[in-house]
Each structure stands twice: as C-alpha cells, then as structure tokens.
mmCIF file of C-alpha atoms in Angstrom:
data_model
loop_
_atom_site.group_PDB
_atom_site.id
_atom_site.type_symbol
_atom_site.label_atom_id
_atom_site.label_comp_id
_atom_site.label_asym_id
_atom_site.label_seq_id
_atom_site.Cartn_x
_atom_site.Cartn_y
_atom_site.Cartn_z
ATOM 1 C CA MET Q 1183 14.388 24.018 -27.057
ATOM 2 C CA ALA Q 1184 12.257 20.997 -28.271
ATOM 3 C CA SER Q 1185 10.780 19.923 -25.203
ATOM 4 C CA SER Q 1186 11.829 15.878 -24.484
ATOM 5 C CA ALA Q 1187 9.883 15.605 -21.570
ATOM 6 C CA ALA Q 1188 6.693 13.792 -21.437
ATOM 7 C CA VAL Q 1189 4.081 15.564 -20.589
ATOM 8 C CA PRO Q 1190 0.664 14.418 -18.880
ATOM 9 C CA PHE Q 1191 -1.657 13.815 -21.755
ATOM 10 C CA TRP Q 1192 -3.992 16.915 -20.380
ATOM 11 C CA ARG Q 1193 -1.466 18.794 -20.658
ATOM 12 C CA ALA Q 1194 -0.699 18.115 -24.506
ATOM 13 C CA ALA Q 1195 -4.560 19.028 -25.183
ATOM 14 C CA GLY Q 1196 -4.086 22.310 -23.674
ATOM 15 C CA MET Q 1197 -5.208 21.755 -20.237
ATOM 16 C CA THR Q 1198 -3.753 23.793 -16.885
ATOM 17 C CA TYR Q 1199 -3.049 21.253 -14.069
ATOM 18 C CA ILE Q 1200 -6.040 22.997 -12.365
ATOM 19 C CA THR Q 1201 -8.550 22.597 -14.324
ATOM 20 C CA TYR Q 1202 -7.149 18.715 -14.723
ATOM 21 C CA SER Q 1203 -7.519 18.813 -10.807
ATOM 22 C CA ASN Q 1204 -10.679 20.018 -10.543
ATOM 23 C CA ILE Q 1205 -12.117 17.712 -13.074
ATOM 24 C CA CYS Q 1206 -11.098 15.188 -11.193
ATOM 25 C CA ALA Q 1207 -12.294 16.386 -8.209
ATOM 26 C CA ASN Q 1208 -15.545 17.234 -9.481
ATOM 27 C CA LEU Q 1209 -16.483 13.312 -11.115
ATOM 28 C CA VAL Q 1210 -15.281 12.077 -7.342
ATOM 29 C CA ARG Q 1211 -17.915 14.746 -5.968
ATOM 30 C CA LYS Q 1212 -20.438 12.953 -8.201
ATOM 31 C CA CYS Q 1213 -20.073 9.599 -7.219
ATOM 32 C CA LEU Q 1214 -20.961 10.225 -3.582
ATOM 33 C CA LYS Q 1215 -23.478 8.846 -1.492
ATOM 34 C CA GLU Q 1216 -26.532 11.100 -0.806
ATOM 35 C CA PRO Q 1217 -25.817 13.292 2.074
ATOM 36 C CA PHE Q 1218 -22.289 13.623 1.275
ATOM 37 C CA LYS Q 1219 -23.196 14.133 -2.167
ATOM 38 C CA ALA Q 1220 -25.552 17.348 -0.939
ATOM 39 C CA GLU Q 1221 -22.947 18.587 1.372
ATOM 40 C CA SER Q 1222 -20.184 18.512 -1.796
ATOM 41 C CA MET Q 1223 -22.137 20.364 -4.032
ATOM 42 C CA ASN Q 1224 -23.373 23.227 -1.532
ATOM 43 C CA ARG Q 1225 -19.910 23.687 -0.553
ATOM 44 C CA GLU Q 1226 -18.562 23.915 -4.049
ATOM 45 C CA LYS Q 1227 -21.196 26.421 -4.843
ATOM 46 C CA VAL Q 1228 -20.237 29.538 -6.777
ATOM 47 C CA HIS Q 1229 -21.597 33.165 -6.988
ATOM 48 C CA PHE Q 1230 -19.631 35.406 -9.249
ATOM 49 C CA SER Q 1231 -20.300 38.592 -11.415
ATOM 50 C CA LEU Q 1232 -17.643 39.759 -14.050
ATOM 51 C CA SER Q 1233 -17.793 42.579 -16.010
ATOM 52 C CA LYS Q 1234 -15.549 43.332 -19.109
ATOM 53 C CA TRP Q 1235 -14.341 46.656 -19.546
ATOM 54 C CA ALA Q 1236 -14.110 48.667 -22.753
ATOM 55 C CA ASP Q 1237 -13.694 52.607 -23.231
ATOM 56 C CA GLY Q 1238 -12.920 52.844 -19.282
ATOM 57 C CA LYS Q 1239 -16.687 51.395 -18.695
ATOM 58 C CA PRO Q 1240 -17.494 48.290 -17.343
ATOM 59 C CA GLN Q 1241 -20.103 46.346 -19.659
ATOM 60 C CA LYS Q 1242 -22.972 44.562 -19.155
ATOM 61 C CA PRO Q 1243 -22.327 41.659 -15.845
ATOM 62 C CA VAL Q 1244 -22.662 38.039 -16.415
ATOM 63 C CA LEU Q 1245 -23.546 36.467 -13.432
ATOM 64 C CA ARG Q 1246 -22.472 33.304 -12.842
ATOM 65 C CA SER Q 1247 -23.966 31.671 -9.490
ATOM 66 C CA ASP Q 1248 -24.063 27.604 -8.668
ATOM 67 C CA ALA Q 1249 -21.767 26.691 -10.909
ATOM 68 C CA PRO Q 1250 -19.716 24.482 -9.640
ATOM 69 C CA GLU Q 1251 -18.580 23.326 -12.935
ATOM 70 C CA VAL Q 1252 -14.855 24.370 -14.279
ATOM 71 C CA SER Q 1253 -15.656 27.452 -16.608
ATOM 72 C CA ASP Q 1254 -12.696 28.867 -18.817
ATOM 73 C CA PHE Q 1255 -12.615 31.877 -20.381
ATOM 74 C CA MET F 1132 8.480 49.250 18.018
ATOM 75 C CA LEU F 1133 11.906 51.082 18.686
ATOM 76 C CA ARG F 1134 12.615 47.619 20.748
ATOM 77 C CA GLN F 1135 11.912 45.945 17.119
ATOM 78 C CA ALA F 1136 13.999 48.358 14.545
ATOM 79 C CA SER F 1137 17.030 47.329 16.898
ATOM 80 C CA ARG F 1138 16.715 43.760 16.731
ATOM 81 C CA LEU F 1139 15.558 44.100 12.950
ATOM 82 C CA LEU F 1140 18.833 46.084 12.782
ATOM 83 C CA SER F 1141 21.314 43.579 13.805
ATOM 84 C CA ARG F 1142 19.347 40.612 12.496
ATOM 85 C CA SER F 1143 19.784 41.905 9.038
ATOM 86 C CA VAL F 1144 23.278 43.063 9.814
ATOM 87 C CA ALA F 1145 24.546 39.503 11.150
ATOM 88 C CA ALA F 1146 22.646 38.113 8.120
ATOM 89 C CA GLY F 1147 24.177 40.282 5.910
ATOM 90 C CA SER F 1148 27.435 40.469 6.781
ATOM 91 C CA SER F 1149 27.569 36.337 6.772
ATOM 92 C CA LYS F 1150 26.332 35.945 2.882
ATOM 93 C CA SER F 1151 27.845 36.117 -0.289
ATOM 94 C CA ALA F 1152 25.677 39.052 -2.340
ATOM 95 C CA THR F 1153 23.578 36.304 -4.606
ATOM 96 C CA ALA F 1154 23.289 33.414 -2.024
ATOM 97 C CA ARG F 1155 20.264 33.710 -0.640
ATOM 98 C CA GLY F 1156 18.475 31.222 1.646
ATOM 99 C CA PHE F 1157 15.619 28.787 0.716
ATOM 100 C CA SER F 1158 12.405 31.193 1.631
ATOM 101 C CA THR F 1159 11.494 28.761 4.272
ATOM 102 C CA GLU F 1160 14.195 29.087 6.596
ATOM 103 C CA VAL F 1161 14.210 31.203 9.791
ATOM 104 C CA PRO F 1162 13.803 34.702 8.807
ATOM 105 C CA SER F 1163 17.027 35.651 9.227
ATOM 106 C CA THR F 1164 16.843 35.867 4.892
ATOM 107 C CA ILE F 1165 16.453 39.820 5.540
ATOM 108 C CA ASP F 1166 17.852 41.750 2.330
ATOM 109 C CA SER F 1167 20.353 43.924 4.390
ATOM 110 C CA THR F 1168 20.597 46.423 1.673
ATOM 111 C CA PHE F 1169 16.781 46.691 1.057
ATOM 112 C CA VAL F 1170 17.057 47.190 4.773
ATOM 113 C CA GLU F 1171 19.475 50.028 4.666
ATOM 114 C CA SER F 1172 17.746 51.693 1.769
ATOM 115 C CA TRP F 1173 14.458 51.879 3.739
ATOM 116 C CA LYS F 1174 16.290 53.350 6.778
ATOM 117 C CA LYS F 1175 17.299 56.330 4.444
ATOM 118 C CA VAL F 1176 14.038 57.282 2.822
ATOM 119 C CA ALA F 1177 11.741 56.185 6.047
ATOM 120 C CA PRO F 1178 14.549 56.001 9.239
ATOM 121 C CA ASN F 1179 11.396 56.251 11.256
ATOM 122 C CA MET F 1180 9.275 53.486 10.154
ATOM 123 C CA ASP F 1181 10.028 49.865 10.513
ATOM 124 C CA PRO F 1182 11.308 48.000 7.299
ATOM 125 C CA PRO F 1183 8.283 45.992 6.098
ATOM 126 C CA GLN F 1184 7.884 42.823 7.329
ATOM 127 C CA THR F 1185 7.690 39.694 4.887
ATOM 128 C CA PRO F 1186 5.525 36.371 5.275
ATOM 129 C CA SER F 1187 8.845 34.198 5.512
ATOM 130 C CA SER F 1188 9.123 36.397 9.306
ATOM 131 C CA PHE F 1189 6.049 35.326 10.480
ATOM 132 C CA MET F 1190 6.203 31.927 9.908
ATOM 133 C CA LYS F 1191 7.297 29.459 12.285
ATOM 134 C CA PRO F 1192 10.744 27.990 11.855
ATOM 135 C CA ARG F 1193 11.035 25.141 10.333
ATOM 136 C CA PRO F 1194 11.642 21.857 12.725
ATOM 137 C CA SER F 1195 15.176 20.774 12.548
ATOM 138 C CA THR F 1196 16.211 17.903 10.989
ATOM 139 C CA ALA F 1197 16.927 15.504 13.865
ATOM 140 C CA SER F 1198 20.285 13.106 13.629
ATOM 141 C CA SER F 1199 18.342 10.056 14.026
ATOM 142 C CA ILE F 1200 15.176 8.510 12.088
ATOM 143 C CA PRO F 1201 12.184 9.201 13.933
ATOM 144 C CA THR F 1202 10.180 6.746 15.391
ATOM 145 C CA LYS F 1203 7.069 8.309 13.714
ATOM 146 C CA LEU F 1204 5.835 10.233 10.518
ATOM 147 C CA THR F 1205 3.920 13.300 11.126
ATOM 148 C CA VAL F 1206 1.217 13.393 8.875
ATOM 149 C CA ASN F 1207 -0.732 16.708 7.714
ATOM 150 C CA PHE F 1208 -3.517 15.705 5.763
ATOM 151 C CA VAL F 1209 -5.335 18.800 4.134
ATOM 152 C CA LEU F 1210 -7.974 19.804 1.750
ATOM 153 C CA PRO F 1211 -9.721 23.033 0.746
ATOM 154 C CA TYR F 1212 -12.509 23.282 3.262
ATOM 155 C CA ALA F 1213 -11.381 21.041 6.222
ATOM 156 C CA SER F 1214 -8.142 19.652 7.511
ATOM 157 C CA GLU F 1215 -8.429 16.012 7.842
ATOM 158 C CA LEU F 1216 -5.570 15.487 9.833
ATOM 159 C CA SER F 1217 -3.309 17.972 11.552
ATOM 160 C CA GLY F 1218 0.375 16.636 12.991
ATOM 161 C CA LYS F 1219 -0.810 12.865 13.573
ATOM 162 C CA GLU F 1220 1.908 10.466 14.629
ATOM 163 C CA VAL F 1221 1.403 7.487 12.517
ATOM 164 C CA ASP F 1222 3.652 4.616 11.394
ATOM 165 C CA MET F 1223 3.470 4.723 7.738
ATOM 166 C CA VAL F 1224 1.381 6.445 4.591
ATOM 167 C CA ILE F 1225 0.801 4.624 1.164
ATOM 168 C CA ILE F 1226 0.207 8.004 -0.853
ATOM 169 C CA PRO F 1227 -1.371 7.197 -4.888
ATOM 170 C CA ALA F 1228 1.540 9.190 -6.368
ATOM 171 C CA THR F 1229 1.797 9.176 -10.129
ATOM 172 C CA THR F 1230 4.603 7.251 -10.496
ATOM 173 C CA GLY F 1231 2.824 4.528 -8.288
ATOM 174 C CA GLN F 1232 1.661 3.129 -4.562
ATOM 175 C CA MET F 1233 4.409 4.540 -2.632
ATOM 176 C CA GLY F 1234 4.725 3.902 0.904
ATOM 177 C CA VAL F 1235 6.303 6.336 2.957
ATOM 178 C CA LEU F 1236 7.957 5.136 6.436
ATOM 179 C CA PRO F 1237 9.572 7.972 9.153
ATOM 180 C CA GLY F 1238 12.900 9.199 7.537
ATOM 181 C CA HIS F 1239 11.640 8.985 4.200
ATOM 182 C CA VAL F 1240 14.113 10.580 1.296
ATOM 183 C CA PRO F 1241 12.992 13.928 0.535
ATOM 184 C CA THR F 1242 10.569 13.606 -2.067
ATOM 185 C CA ILE F 1243 7.593 15.813 -4.107
ATOM 186 C CA ALA F 1244 4.642 13.824 -5.510
ATOM 187 C CA GLU F 1245 2.171 14.613 -7.501
ATOM 188 C CA LEU F 1246 -0.590 12.288 -7.138
ATOM 189 C CA LYS F 1247 -3.225 10.555 -9.420
ATOM 190 C CA PRO F 1248 -6.860 9.899 -7.959
ATOM 191 C CA GLY F 1249 -6.468 6.609 -5.777
ATOM 192 C CA ILE F 1250 -6.222 5.626 -2.236
ATOM 193 C CA MET F 1251 -4.425 6.803 0.315
ATOM 194 C CA SER F 1252 -3.944 4.405 3.384
ATOM 195 C CA VAL F 1253 -2.983 5.973 7.181
ATOM 196 C CA HIS F 1254 -1.457 3.115 9.114
ATOM 197 C CA GLU F 1255 -1.104 3.631 12.932
ATOM 198 C CA GLY F 1256 -0.780 0.573 14.706
ATOM 199 C CA THR F 1257 -3.018 -1.634 13.813
ATOM 200 C CA ASP F 1258 -5.406 0.714 12.577
ATOM 201 C CA VAL F 1259 -5.765 1.621 8.351
ATOM 202 C CA ASN F 1260 -7.822 4.425 7.556
ATOM 203 C CA LYS F 1261 -8.324 4.944 3.982
ATOM 204 C CA TYR F 1262 -9.340 7.644 1.467
ATOM 205 C CA PHE F 1263 -9.855 8.211 -1.945
ATOM 206 C CA VAL F 1264 -8.097 11.184 -3.007
ATOM 207 C CA SER F 1265 -9.312 12.683 -6.384
ATOM 208 C CA SER F 1266 -5.997 14.695 -6.945
ATOM 209 C CA GLY F 1267 -2.716 16.574 -5.432
ATOM 210 C CA PHE F 1268 0.629 16.906 -4.174
ATOM 211 C CA ALA F 1269 2.409 15.123 -1.302
ATOM 212 C CA PHE F 1270 5.555 16.733 0.401
ATOM 213 C CA LEU F 1271 7.488 14.871 2.109
ATOM 214 C CA HIS F 1272 10.075 16.569 4.307
ATOM 215 C CA ALA F 1273 13.445 15.520 5.631
ATOM 216 C CA ASN F 1274 12.564 16.091 8.786
ATOM 217 C CA SER F 1275 9.722 13.120 8.697
ATOM 218 C CA VAL F 1276 7.022 15.147 8.393
ATOM 219 C CA ALA F 1277 4.620 14.521 5.507
ATOM 220 C CA ASP F 1278 2.113 17.397 4.055
ATOM 221 C CA ILE F 1279 0.014 16.220 1.879
ATOM 222 C CA ILE F 1280 -3.179 18.481 0.479
ATOM 223 C CA ALA F 1281 -5.977 16.920 -1.756
ATOM 224 C CA VAL F 1282 -8.824 18.853 -3.620
ATOM 225 C CA GLU F 1283 -11.165 16.226 -2.331
ATOM 226 C CA ALA F 1284 -10.533 13.018 -0.296
ATOM 227 C CA VAL F 1285 -13.802 10.937 0.641
ATOM 228 C CA PRO F 1286 -13.434 7.317 2.686
ATOM 229 C CA LEU F 1287 -14.517 5.098 0.581
ATOM 230 C CA GLU F 1288 -17.676 4.382 2.380
ATOM 231 C CA ASN F 1289 -19.465 7.321 0.748
ATOM 232 C CA ILE F 1290 -18.785 6.126 -2.618
ATOM 233 C CA ASP F 1291 -21.396 4.989 -4.609
ATOM 234 C CA PRO F 1292 -20.988 1.974 -6.356
ATOM 235 C CA SER F 1293 -23.233 2.301 -9.047
ATOM 236 C CA GLN F 1294 -22.749 6.063 -9.812
ATOM 237 C CA VAL F 1295 -18.794 4.693 -10.326
ATOM 238 C CA GLN F 1296 -20.551 2.233 -13.107
ATOM 239 C CA LYS F 1297 -22.519 4.469 -14.798
ATOM 240 C CA GLY F 1298 -20.262 6.984 -15.135
ATOM 241 C CA LEU F 1299 -17.144 4.333 -16.211
ATOM 242 C CA ALA F 1300 -19.287 2.934 -18.511
ATOM 243 C CA GLU F 1301 -20.830 7.174 -19.884
ATOM 244 C CA PHE F 1302 -16.920 8.549 -20.162
ATOM 245 C CA THR F 1303 -15.799 5.125 -21.869
ATOM 246 C CA GLN F 1304 -18.539 5.863 -24.357
ATOM 247 C CA LYS F 1305 -17.448 9.565 -24.709
ATOM 248 C CA LEU F 1306 -13.760 8.394 -25.026
ATOM 249 C CA ALA F 1307 -14.387 6.701 -28.451
ATOM 250 C CA ALA F 1308 -16.753 9.160 -29.360
ATOM 251 C CA ALA F 1309 -14.719 12.093 -29.060
ATOM 252 C CA SER F 1310 -12.984 14.624 -31.453
ATOM 253 C CA THR F 1311 -10.698 16.991 -30.939
ATOM 254 C CA ASP F 1312 -8.057 17.037 -28.385
ATOM 255 C CA LEU F 1313 -9.888 18.690 -25.319
ATOM 256 C CA GLU F 1314 -12.277 16.146 -25.542
ATOM 257 C CA LYS F 1315 -10.496 13.115 -25.932
ATOM 258 C CA ALA F 1316 -8.733 14.642 -22.501
ATOM 259 C CA GLU F 1317 -11.830 15.439 -20.682
ATOM 260 C CA ALA F 1318 -12.873 11.662 -21.626
ATOM 261 C CA GLN F 1319 -9.799 10.334 -20.461
ATOM 262 C CA ILE F 1320 -9.907 11.989 -17.516
ATOM 263 C CA GLY F 1321 -13.117 10.759 -16.550
ATOM 264 C CA VAL F 1322 -11.968 6.984 -17.565
ATOM 265 C CA GLU F 1323 -9.302 6.749 -14.995
ATOM 266 C CA VAL F 1324 -11.091 8.922 -12.399
ATOM 267 C CA HIS F 1325 -13.321 6.093 -12.840
ATOM 268 C CA SER F 1326 -11.227 3.284 -13.283
ATOM 269 C CA ALA F 1327 -9.593 4.408 -10.001
ATOM 270 C CA MET F 1328 -12.737 4.200 -7.864
ATOM 271 C CA ASN F 1329 -14.075 1.068 -9.132
ATOM 272 C CA ALA F 1330 -10.566 -0.236 -7.983
ATOM 273 C CA ALA F 1331 -10.932 1.317 -5.048
ATOM 274 C CA LEU F 1332 -13.876 -0.335 -4.198
ATOM 275 C CA THR F 1333 -13.693 -3.569 -5.292
ATOM 276 C CA GLY F 1334 -9.803 -3.976 -4.227
#
C-alpha cells in the first residue's frame, strides 16, 4: 500500500521520533547559559556496559559512559 | 484477601454481563474493564489466588467531563527529570504545535498535538510564563486538563544568544555540505532548532 501521508523529513531519512527528539533536546541543552548547561549535562550523563553474545557466552563488554549524545547501534 | 476476591468477582460479573464479547473500554477508564473470561479461567486453575491486577486497576479513575465548560484549564507540564507544573489552574496556554502556535482555553476540543521546538506560554491572569520547549507532545482532554510533556524545556533567560547564533551558522553550513540523507536530516534539525531559539529570543 503506497503511503500517501506526508512524513516529516526526519522520518523520510530513516530517523525515529525518539532520535529526533533527543537530538533537539541535546541542541537546546548545548545553547544554555553556564550554570544551567553544566547541570543539564550532568543530569544527562549515562553509563552502561554492552556485551554482545555469541555461542551462549558474552563477548567482551563495551563500556559507554558520560555519553549524553545519541548513539545508534 | 478474601474480601478483595468477592469484590473482584462481583465486578467481573457485572462487567462481563454488560458488555459484548468484542467490546473493550479504553484502558484509561475506571478499572471495571476486567476480562471476565480470563478471571473465570484463572479461578479454575488457581482458585485460592486472586486474579492478577493489571496496571489499569491501580490508576485513579479519570475525572469526569463536566457538563458545562470549566473556567480554568488544569495544566500538567512534565519533563523526564522534573514536574514543572502539576495540576496548575490557568486561563490559557499557547503551545508550539507542528501545525502552528495553538492557544488552548478551557473546554478545548480533545486533541493530541505533536510539539515542535518553540515557545510555550502559560497565561494566568496577567502573569505569563514562557518556556522554550525542545519537542514533545500535548494531550488536551475533554475535561479541560492539558498534559504537556517535553524532553527539555527551559525559561528563555537561560538560553545563551551567542551560542544560538554560532549553532545556526554551523548547522546552515552543515546543511549545505551534507551528502547522505541522514546527515541532511540532522543538519536540518539543527537549523530548525536554532532558528526557533533565535526567533524565541528576538521575537
């Protein structure tokens, strides 16, 4: 079924809404004045470890931390 | 526990008899939408245990729609990390919907609006509070309750104009230089967000 609905440009480029929304939020945070900018960057820090599994065993984990940017796997 | 079982029993019987097999209410209604066939088969399998509760049974019933239009709009404005406004009664809010600035008064037709980067203003008497919203959604309910959710919302004073200008120039340049669709989309988003911030600061 051909889609006739007008999709937003980011959806047409293969981006999901969450990615779009996170990019917008990051850009706004980057433009804040100083104490607020530091607070928001602090708030958005993430720290996680990701391991892919092969043959029923976890492979070497990838550690991601202090990465407020959107990462797409 | 046994008291609860009889309550659930009577509720499910009432709900089961008043509905057809395919009709299901909205999940936000009062928790009498318990699936009676599920409860019956549960009781056959585990007669001594209560049927499991569903999230909707823990929710407070939605306030009913008043028959006359209320005088105030109740606004719940939430961010992922904080609740900016919670149940605040105001006269009007203007939200930056993707279809344009939308003024919401009490008694507004129920709407779900996707928000674009822009200014949201809350009007209470003569006070106006403005926030720059990065993106989000606004749910306007029939009972004059507005739930506005945003990922990031800042008062306009917290935005640094020089960084906005710098960002705008940088992304305009990236847009011209972009090759793949994704790069173009990201640059376009950058241009839009920075132009909106610029307009918010100067307008």
